[in-house]
Backbone as ProteinMPNN parsed JSONL, in Angstrom:
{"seq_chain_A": "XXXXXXXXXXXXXXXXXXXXXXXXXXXXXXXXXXXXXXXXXXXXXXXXXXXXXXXXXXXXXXXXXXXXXXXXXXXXXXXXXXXXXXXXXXXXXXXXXXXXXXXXXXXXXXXXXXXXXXXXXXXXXXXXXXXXXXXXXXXXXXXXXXXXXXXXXXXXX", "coords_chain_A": {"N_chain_A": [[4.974, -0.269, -68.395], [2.18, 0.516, -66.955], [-0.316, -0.369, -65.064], [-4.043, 0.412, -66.619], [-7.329, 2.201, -65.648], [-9.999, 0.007, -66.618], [-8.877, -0.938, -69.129], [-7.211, -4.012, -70.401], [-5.781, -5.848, -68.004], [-2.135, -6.58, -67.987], [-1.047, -9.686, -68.695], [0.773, -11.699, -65.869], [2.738, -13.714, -64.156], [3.504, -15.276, -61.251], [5.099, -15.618, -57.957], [3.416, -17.838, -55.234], [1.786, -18.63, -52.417], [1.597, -21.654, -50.471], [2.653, -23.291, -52.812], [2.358, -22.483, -55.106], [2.07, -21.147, -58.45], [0.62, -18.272, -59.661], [-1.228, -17.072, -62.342], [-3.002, -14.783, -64.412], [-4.131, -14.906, -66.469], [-5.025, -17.525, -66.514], [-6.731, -16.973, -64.27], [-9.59, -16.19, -65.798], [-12.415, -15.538, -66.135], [-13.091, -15.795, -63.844], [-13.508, -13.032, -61.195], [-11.196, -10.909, -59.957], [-9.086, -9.659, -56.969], [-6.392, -7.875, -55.862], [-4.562, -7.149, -53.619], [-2.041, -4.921, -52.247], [0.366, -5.114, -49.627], [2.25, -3.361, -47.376], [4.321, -5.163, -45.507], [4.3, -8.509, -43.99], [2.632, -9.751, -40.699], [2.33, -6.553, -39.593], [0.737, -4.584, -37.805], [-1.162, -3.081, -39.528], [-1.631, -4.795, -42.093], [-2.013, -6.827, -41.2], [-4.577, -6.552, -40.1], [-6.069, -5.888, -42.084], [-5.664, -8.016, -43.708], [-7.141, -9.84, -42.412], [-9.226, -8.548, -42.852], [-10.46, -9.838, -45.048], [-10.373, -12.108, -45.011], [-12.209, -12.712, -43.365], [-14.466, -12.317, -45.024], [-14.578, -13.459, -46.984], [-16.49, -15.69, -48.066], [-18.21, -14.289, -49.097], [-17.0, -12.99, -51.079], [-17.022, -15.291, -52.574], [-19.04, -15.892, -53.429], [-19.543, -13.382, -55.372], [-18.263, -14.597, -57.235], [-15.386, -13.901, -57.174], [-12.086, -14.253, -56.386], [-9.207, -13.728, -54.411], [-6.149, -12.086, -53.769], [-3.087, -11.599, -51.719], [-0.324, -9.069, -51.924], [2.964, -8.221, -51.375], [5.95, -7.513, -50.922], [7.719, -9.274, -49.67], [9.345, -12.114, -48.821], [8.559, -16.075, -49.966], [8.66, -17.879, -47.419], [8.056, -16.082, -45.166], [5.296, -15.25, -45.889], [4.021, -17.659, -45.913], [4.303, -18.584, -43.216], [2.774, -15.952, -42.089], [0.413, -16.379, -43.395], [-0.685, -18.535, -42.373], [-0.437, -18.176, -39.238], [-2.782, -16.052, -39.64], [-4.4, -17.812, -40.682], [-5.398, -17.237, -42.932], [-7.547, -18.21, -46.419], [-6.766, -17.631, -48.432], [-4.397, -17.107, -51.183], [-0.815, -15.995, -51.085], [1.016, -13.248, -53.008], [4.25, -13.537, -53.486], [6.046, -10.433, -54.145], [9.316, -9.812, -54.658], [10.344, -9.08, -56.552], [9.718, -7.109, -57.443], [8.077, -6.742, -59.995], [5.362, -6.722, -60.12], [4.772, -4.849, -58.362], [5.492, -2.544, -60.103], [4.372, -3.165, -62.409], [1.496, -2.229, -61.343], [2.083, -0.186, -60.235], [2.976, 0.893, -57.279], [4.788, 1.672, -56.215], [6.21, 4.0, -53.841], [7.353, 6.874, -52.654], [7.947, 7.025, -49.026], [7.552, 8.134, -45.572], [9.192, 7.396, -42.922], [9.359, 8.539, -39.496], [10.969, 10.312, -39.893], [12.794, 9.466, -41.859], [13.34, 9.099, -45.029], [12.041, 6.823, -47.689], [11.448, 4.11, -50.608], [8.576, 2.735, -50.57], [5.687, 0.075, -50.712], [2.691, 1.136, -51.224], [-0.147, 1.133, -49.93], [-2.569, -0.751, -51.942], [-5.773, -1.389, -53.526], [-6.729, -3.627, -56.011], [-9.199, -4.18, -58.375], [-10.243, -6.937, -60.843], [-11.987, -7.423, -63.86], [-13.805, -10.544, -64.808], [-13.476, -10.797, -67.212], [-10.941, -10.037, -67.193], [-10.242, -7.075, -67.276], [-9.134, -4.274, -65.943], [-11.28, -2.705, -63.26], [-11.786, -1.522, -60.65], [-9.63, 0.29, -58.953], [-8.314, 0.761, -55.877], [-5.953, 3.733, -53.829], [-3.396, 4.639, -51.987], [-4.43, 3.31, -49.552], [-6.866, 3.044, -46.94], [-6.908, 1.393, -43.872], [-9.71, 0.698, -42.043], [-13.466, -0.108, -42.537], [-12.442, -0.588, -45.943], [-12.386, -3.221, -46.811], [-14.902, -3.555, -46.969], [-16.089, -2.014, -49.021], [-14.561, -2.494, -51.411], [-15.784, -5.372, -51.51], [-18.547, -4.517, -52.197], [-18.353, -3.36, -54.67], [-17.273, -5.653, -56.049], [-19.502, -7.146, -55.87], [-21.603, -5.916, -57.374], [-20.106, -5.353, -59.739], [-20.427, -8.098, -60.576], [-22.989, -8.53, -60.523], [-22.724, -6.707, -62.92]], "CA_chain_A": [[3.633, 0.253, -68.699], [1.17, 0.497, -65.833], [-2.381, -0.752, -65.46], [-5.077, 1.592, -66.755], [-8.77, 1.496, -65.528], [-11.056, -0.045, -68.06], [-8.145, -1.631, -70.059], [-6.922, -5.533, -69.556], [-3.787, -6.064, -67.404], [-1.212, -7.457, -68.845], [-0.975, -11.071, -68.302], [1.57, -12.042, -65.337], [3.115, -14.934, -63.642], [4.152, -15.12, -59.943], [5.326, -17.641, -57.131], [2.32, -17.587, -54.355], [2.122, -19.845, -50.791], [1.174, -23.316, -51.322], [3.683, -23.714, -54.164], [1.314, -22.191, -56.782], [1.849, -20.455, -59.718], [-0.681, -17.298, -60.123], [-0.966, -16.59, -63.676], [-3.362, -14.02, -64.48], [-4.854, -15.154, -67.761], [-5.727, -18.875, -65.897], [-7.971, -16.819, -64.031], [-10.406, -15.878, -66.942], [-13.585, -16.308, -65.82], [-13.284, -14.782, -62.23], [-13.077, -11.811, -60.97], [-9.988, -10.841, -59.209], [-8.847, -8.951, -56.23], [-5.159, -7.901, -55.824], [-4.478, -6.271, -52.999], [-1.041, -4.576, -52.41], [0.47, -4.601, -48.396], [3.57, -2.963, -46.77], [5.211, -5.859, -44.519], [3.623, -9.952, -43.108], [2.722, -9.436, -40.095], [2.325, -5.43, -39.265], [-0.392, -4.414, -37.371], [-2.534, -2.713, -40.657], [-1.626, -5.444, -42.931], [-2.666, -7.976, -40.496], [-5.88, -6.162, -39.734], [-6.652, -5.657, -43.679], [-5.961, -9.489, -44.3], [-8.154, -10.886, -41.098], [-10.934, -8.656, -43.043], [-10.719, -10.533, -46.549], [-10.564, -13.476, -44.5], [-13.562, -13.044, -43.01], [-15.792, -11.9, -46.078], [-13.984, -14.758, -47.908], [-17.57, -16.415, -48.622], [-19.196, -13.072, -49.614], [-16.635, -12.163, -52.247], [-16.738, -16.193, -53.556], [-20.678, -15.885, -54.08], [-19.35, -12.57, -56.243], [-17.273, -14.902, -57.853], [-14.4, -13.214, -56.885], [-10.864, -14.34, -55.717], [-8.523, -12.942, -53.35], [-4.461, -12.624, -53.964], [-2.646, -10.307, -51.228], [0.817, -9.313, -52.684], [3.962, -7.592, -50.88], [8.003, -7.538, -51.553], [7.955, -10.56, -48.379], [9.431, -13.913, -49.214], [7.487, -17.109, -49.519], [8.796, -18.138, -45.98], [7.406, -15.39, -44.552], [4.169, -15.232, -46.197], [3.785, -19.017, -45.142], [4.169, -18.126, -41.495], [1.721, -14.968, -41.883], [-1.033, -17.033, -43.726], [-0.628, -19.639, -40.988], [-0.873, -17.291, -38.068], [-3.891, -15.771, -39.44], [-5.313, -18.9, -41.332], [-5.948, -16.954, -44.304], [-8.141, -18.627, -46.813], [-6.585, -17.026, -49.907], [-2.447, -17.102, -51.236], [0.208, -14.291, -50.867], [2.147, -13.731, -53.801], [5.826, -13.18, -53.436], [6.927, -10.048, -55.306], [10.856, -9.218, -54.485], [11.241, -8.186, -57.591], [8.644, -6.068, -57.902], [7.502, -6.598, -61.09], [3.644, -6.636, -60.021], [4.443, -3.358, -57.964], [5.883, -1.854, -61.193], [3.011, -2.922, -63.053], [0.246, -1.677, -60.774], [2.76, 1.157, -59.719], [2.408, 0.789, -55.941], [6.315, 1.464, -54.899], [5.973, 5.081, -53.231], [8.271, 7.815, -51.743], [7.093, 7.083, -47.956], [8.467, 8.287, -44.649], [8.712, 6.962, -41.143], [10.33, 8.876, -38.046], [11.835, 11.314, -40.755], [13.203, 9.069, -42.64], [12.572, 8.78, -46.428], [12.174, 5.489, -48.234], [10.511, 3.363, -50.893], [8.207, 1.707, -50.139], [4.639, -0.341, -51.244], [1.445, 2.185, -51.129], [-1.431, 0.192, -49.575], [-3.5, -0.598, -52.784], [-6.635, -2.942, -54.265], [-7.041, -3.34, -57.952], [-10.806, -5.008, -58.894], [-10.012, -7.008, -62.299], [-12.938, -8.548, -64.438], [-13.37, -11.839, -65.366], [-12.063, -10.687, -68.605], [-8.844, -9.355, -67.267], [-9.943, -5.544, -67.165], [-8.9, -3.52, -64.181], [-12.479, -2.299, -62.978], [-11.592, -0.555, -59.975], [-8.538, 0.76, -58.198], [-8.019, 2.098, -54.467], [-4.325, 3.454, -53.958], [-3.09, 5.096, -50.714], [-6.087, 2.802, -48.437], [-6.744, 2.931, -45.03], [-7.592, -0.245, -43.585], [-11.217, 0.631, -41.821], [-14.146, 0.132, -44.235], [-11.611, -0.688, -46.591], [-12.812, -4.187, -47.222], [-16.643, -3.854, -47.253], [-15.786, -0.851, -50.475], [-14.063, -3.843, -52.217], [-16.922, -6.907, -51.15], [-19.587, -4.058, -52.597], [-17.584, -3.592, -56.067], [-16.966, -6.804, -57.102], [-20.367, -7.772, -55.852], [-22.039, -4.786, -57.995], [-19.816, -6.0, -61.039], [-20.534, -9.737, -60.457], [-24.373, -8.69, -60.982], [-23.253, -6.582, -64.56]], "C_chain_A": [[2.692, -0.129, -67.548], [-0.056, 0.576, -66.36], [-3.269, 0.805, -65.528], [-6.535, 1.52, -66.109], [-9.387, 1.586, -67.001], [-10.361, -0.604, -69.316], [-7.968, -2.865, -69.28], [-5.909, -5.133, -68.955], [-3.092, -6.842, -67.591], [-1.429, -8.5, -68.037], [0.21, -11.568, -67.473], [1.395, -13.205, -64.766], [3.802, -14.724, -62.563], [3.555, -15.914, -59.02], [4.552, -16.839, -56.05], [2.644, -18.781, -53.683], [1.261, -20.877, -51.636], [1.456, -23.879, -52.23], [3.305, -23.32, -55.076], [1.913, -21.001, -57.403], [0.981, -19.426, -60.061], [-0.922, -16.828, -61.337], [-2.651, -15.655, -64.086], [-4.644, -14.862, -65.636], [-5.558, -16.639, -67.582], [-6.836, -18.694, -64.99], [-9.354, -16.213, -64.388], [-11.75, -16.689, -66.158], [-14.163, -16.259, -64.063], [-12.765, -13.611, -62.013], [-11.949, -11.86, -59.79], [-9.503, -9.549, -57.997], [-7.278, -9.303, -55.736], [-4.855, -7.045, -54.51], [-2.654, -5.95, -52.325], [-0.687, -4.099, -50.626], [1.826, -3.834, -48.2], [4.452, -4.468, -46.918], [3.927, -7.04, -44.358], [3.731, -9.314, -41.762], [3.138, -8.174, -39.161], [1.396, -5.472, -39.14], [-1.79, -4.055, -38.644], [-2.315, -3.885, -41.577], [-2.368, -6.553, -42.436], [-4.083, -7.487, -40.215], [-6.419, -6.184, -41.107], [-6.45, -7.174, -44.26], [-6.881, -10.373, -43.413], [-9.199, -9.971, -42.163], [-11.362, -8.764, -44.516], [-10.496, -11.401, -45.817], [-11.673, -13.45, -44.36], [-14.666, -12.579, -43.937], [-15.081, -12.796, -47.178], [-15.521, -15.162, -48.851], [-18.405, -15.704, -49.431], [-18.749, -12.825, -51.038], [-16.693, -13.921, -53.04], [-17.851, -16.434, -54.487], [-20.556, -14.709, -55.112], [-18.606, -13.252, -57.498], [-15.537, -13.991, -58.134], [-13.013, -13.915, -55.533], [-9.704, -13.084, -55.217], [-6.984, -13.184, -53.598], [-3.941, -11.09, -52.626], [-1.173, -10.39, -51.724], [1.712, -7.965, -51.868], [5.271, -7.799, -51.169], [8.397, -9.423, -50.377], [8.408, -11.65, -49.185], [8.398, -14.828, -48.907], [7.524, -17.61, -48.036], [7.691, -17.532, -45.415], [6.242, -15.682, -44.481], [3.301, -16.611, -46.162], [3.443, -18.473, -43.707], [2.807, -17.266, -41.334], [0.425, -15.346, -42.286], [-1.336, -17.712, -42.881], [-1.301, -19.148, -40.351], [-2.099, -16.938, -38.562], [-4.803, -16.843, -40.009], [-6.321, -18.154, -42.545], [-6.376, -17.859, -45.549], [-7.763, -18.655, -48.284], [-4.577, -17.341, -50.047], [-2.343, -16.049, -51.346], [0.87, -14.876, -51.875], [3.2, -12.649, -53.327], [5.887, -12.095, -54.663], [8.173, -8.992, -54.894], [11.383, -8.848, -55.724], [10.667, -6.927, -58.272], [7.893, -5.544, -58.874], [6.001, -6.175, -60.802], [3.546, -4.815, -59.291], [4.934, -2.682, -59.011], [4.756, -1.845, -61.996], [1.62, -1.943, -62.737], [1.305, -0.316, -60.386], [2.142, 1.707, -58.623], [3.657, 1.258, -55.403], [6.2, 3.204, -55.277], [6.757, 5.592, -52.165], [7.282, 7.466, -50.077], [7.926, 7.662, -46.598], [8.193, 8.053, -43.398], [10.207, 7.48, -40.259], [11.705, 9.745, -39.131], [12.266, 10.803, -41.42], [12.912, 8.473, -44.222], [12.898, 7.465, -47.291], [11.03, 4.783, -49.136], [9.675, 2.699, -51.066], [6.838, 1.265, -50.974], [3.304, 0.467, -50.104], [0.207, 0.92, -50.719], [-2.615, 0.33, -50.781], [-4.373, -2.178, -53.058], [-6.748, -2.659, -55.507], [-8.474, -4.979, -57.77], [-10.219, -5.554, -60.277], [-11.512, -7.859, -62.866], [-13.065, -9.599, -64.569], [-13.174, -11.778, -66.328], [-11.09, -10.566, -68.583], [-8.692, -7.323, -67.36], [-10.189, -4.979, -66.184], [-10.408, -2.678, -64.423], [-12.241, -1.091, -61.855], [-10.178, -0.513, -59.19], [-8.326, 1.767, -56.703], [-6.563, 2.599, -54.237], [-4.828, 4.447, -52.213], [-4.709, 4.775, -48.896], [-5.673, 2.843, -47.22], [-7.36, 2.026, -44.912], [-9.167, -0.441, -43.218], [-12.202, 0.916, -43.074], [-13.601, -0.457, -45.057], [-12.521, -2.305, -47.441], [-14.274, -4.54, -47.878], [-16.395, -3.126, -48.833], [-15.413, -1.695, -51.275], [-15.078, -4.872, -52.74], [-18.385, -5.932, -52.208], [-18.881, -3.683, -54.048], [-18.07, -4.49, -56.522], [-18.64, -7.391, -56.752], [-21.727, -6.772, -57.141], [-21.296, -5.418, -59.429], [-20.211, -7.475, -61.352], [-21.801, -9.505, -61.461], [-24.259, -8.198, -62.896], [-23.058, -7.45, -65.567]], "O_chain_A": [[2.565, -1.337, -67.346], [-0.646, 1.089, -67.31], [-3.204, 1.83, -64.85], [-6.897, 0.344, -66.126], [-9.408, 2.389, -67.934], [-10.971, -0.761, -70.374], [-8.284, -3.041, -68.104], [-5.196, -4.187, -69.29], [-3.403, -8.008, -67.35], [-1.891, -8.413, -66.899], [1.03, -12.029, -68.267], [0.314, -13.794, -64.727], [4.784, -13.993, -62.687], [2.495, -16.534, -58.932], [4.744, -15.645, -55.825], [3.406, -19.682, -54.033], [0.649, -20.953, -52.702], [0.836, -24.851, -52.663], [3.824, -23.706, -56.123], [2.189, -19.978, -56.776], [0.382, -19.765, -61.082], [-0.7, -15.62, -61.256], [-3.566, -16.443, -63.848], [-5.789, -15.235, -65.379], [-6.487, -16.974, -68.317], [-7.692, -19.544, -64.748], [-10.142, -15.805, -63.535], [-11.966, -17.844, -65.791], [-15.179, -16.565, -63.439], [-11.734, -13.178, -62.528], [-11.887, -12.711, -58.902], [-9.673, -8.401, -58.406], [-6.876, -10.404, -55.358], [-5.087, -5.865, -54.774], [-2.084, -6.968, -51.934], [-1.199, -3.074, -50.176], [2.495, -3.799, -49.232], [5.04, -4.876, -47.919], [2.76, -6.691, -44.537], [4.624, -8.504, -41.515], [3.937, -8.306, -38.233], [0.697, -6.135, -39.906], [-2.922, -4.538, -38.682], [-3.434, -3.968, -42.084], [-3.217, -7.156, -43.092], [-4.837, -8.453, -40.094], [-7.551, -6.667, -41.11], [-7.088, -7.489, -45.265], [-7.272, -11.491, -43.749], [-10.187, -10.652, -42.438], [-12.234, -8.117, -45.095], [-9.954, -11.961, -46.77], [-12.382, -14.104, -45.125], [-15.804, -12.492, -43.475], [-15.28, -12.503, -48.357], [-15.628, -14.963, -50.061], [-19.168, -16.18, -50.271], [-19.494, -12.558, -51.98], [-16.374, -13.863, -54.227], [-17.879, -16.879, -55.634], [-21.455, -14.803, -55.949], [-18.376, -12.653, -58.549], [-14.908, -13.672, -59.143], [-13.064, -13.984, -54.305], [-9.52, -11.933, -55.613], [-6.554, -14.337, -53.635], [-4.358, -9.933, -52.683], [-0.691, -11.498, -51.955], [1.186, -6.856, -51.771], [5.382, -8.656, -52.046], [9.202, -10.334, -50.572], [7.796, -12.02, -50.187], [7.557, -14.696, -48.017], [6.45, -17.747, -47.45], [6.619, -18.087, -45.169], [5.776, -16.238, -43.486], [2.086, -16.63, -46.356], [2.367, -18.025, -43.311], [1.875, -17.673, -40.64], [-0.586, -14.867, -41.772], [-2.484, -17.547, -42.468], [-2.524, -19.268, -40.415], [-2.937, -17.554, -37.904], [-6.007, -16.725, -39.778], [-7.473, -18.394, -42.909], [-5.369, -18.475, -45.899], [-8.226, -19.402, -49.145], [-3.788, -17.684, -49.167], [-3.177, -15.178, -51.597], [1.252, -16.037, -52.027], [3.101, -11.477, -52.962], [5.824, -12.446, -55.841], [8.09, -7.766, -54.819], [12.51, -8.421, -55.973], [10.984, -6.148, -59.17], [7.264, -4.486, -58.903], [5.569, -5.183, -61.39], [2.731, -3.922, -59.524], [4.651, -1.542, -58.643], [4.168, -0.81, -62.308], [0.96, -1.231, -63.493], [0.632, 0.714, -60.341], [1.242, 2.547, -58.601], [3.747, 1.301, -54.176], [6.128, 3.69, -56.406], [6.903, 5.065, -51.062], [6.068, 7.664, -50.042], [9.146, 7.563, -46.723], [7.171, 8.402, -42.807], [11.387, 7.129, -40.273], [12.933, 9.709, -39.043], [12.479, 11.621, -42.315], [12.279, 7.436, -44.418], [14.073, 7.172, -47.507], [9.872, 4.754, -48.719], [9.9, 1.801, -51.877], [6.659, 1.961, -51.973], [3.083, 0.417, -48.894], [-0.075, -0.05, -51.423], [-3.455, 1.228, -50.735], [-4.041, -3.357, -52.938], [-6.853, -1.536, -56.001], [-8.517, -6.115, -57.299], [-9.672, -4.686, -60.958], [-11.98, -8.815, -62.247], [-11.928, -10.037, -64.394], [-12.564, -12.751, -66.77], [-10.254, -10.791, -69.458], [-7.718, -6.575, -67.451], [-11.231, -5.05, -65.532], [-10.685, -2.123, -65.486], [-12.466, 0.089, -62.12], [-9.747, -1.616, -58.854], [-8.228, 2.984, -56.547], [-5.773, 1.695, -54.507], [-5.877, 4.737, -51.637], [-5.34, 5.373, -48.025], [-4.597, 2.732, -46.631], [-8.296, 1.697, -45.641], [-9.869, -1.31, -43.735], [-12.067, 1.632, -44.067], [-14.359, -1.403, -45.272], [-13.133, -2.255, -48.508], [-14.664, -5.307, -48.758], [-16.562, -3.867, -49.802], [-16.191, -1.685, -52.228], [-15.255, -5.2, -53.914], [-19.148, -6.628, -52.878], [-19.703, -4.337, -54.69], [-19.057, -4.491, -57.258], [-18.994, -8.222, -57.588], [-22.697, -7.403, -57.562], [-22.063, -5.99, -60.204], [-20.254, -7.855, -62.522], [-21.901, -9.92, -62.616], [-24.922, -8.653, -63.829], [-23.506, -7.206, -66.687]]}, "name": "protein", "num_of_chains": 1, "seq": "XXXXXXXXXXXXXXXXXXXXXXXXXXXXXXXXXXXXXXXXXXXXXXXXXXXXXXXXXXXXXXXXXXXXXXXXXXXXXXXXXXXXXXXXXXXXXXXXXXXXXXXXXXXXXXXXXXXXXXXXXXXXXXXXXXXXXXXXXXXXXXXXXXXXXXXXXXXXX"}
């Protein structure tokens, strides 16, 4: 069953950098930003996580946290937080439960070749737990400020 706007999202659990635990329903009481990449370290993913790094402070005064989430192992997503000194955790999902949920895994094709892959998406959640807003197929420019002006617009309702 996939997230609706304007309904809660189900309550999940998944392994994130820094050994943590992300559980959904522990973050009651903030607003949430999920954002859904390809690949660690690819040029748009890396450009779309340097610019939630740097409006880090903007979206915390919204009361709003930051999770970026791809198929990558924790290794990886160690290394790639590193390198950019991201501020926020990556959760690990190889099993793709979270892209099943949000229903992000998308027919895609590179150099003719057709393949599954994860749709560049953000999901806005309330501090109740109800998906507010949803971007799916994003392009990285802009991309972030459209997000930072959301949750800062819901913060105030």
């Amino acid at each position: 069953m996939a997230v609706e706007l304007n309904k809660p999202v189900a309550d999940f659990q998944a392994a994130a950098t820094s050994g943590q635990q992300v559980q959904l329903s522990a973050l009651k009481g903030q607003q949430v930003v999920l954002y859904f990449y390809p690949k660690d370290s690819t040029p748009g993913c890396t450009t779309e996580g340097q610019g939630f790094r740097d409006q880090i402070e903007a979206f915390a005064k919204a009361n709003t946290v930051i999770f970026g989430v791809s198929r990558d192992g924790l290794k990886s997503h160690e290394n790639f937080k590193a390198k950019q000194c991201f501020p926020f955790e990556l959760i690990s999902d190889k099993d793709e439960a979270l892209c099943q949920l949000f229903d992000v895994i998308k027919l895609k094709k590179l150099y003719g070749k057709e393949y599954m892959g994860v749709d560049r998406s953000t999901f806005l959640i309330d501090a109740k737990g109800v998906l507010r807003h949803e971007w799916r197929g994003v392009k990285v420019p802009g991309h972030v400020d459209a997000v930072l002006a959301a949750a800062q617009e819901l913060a105030k309702a």
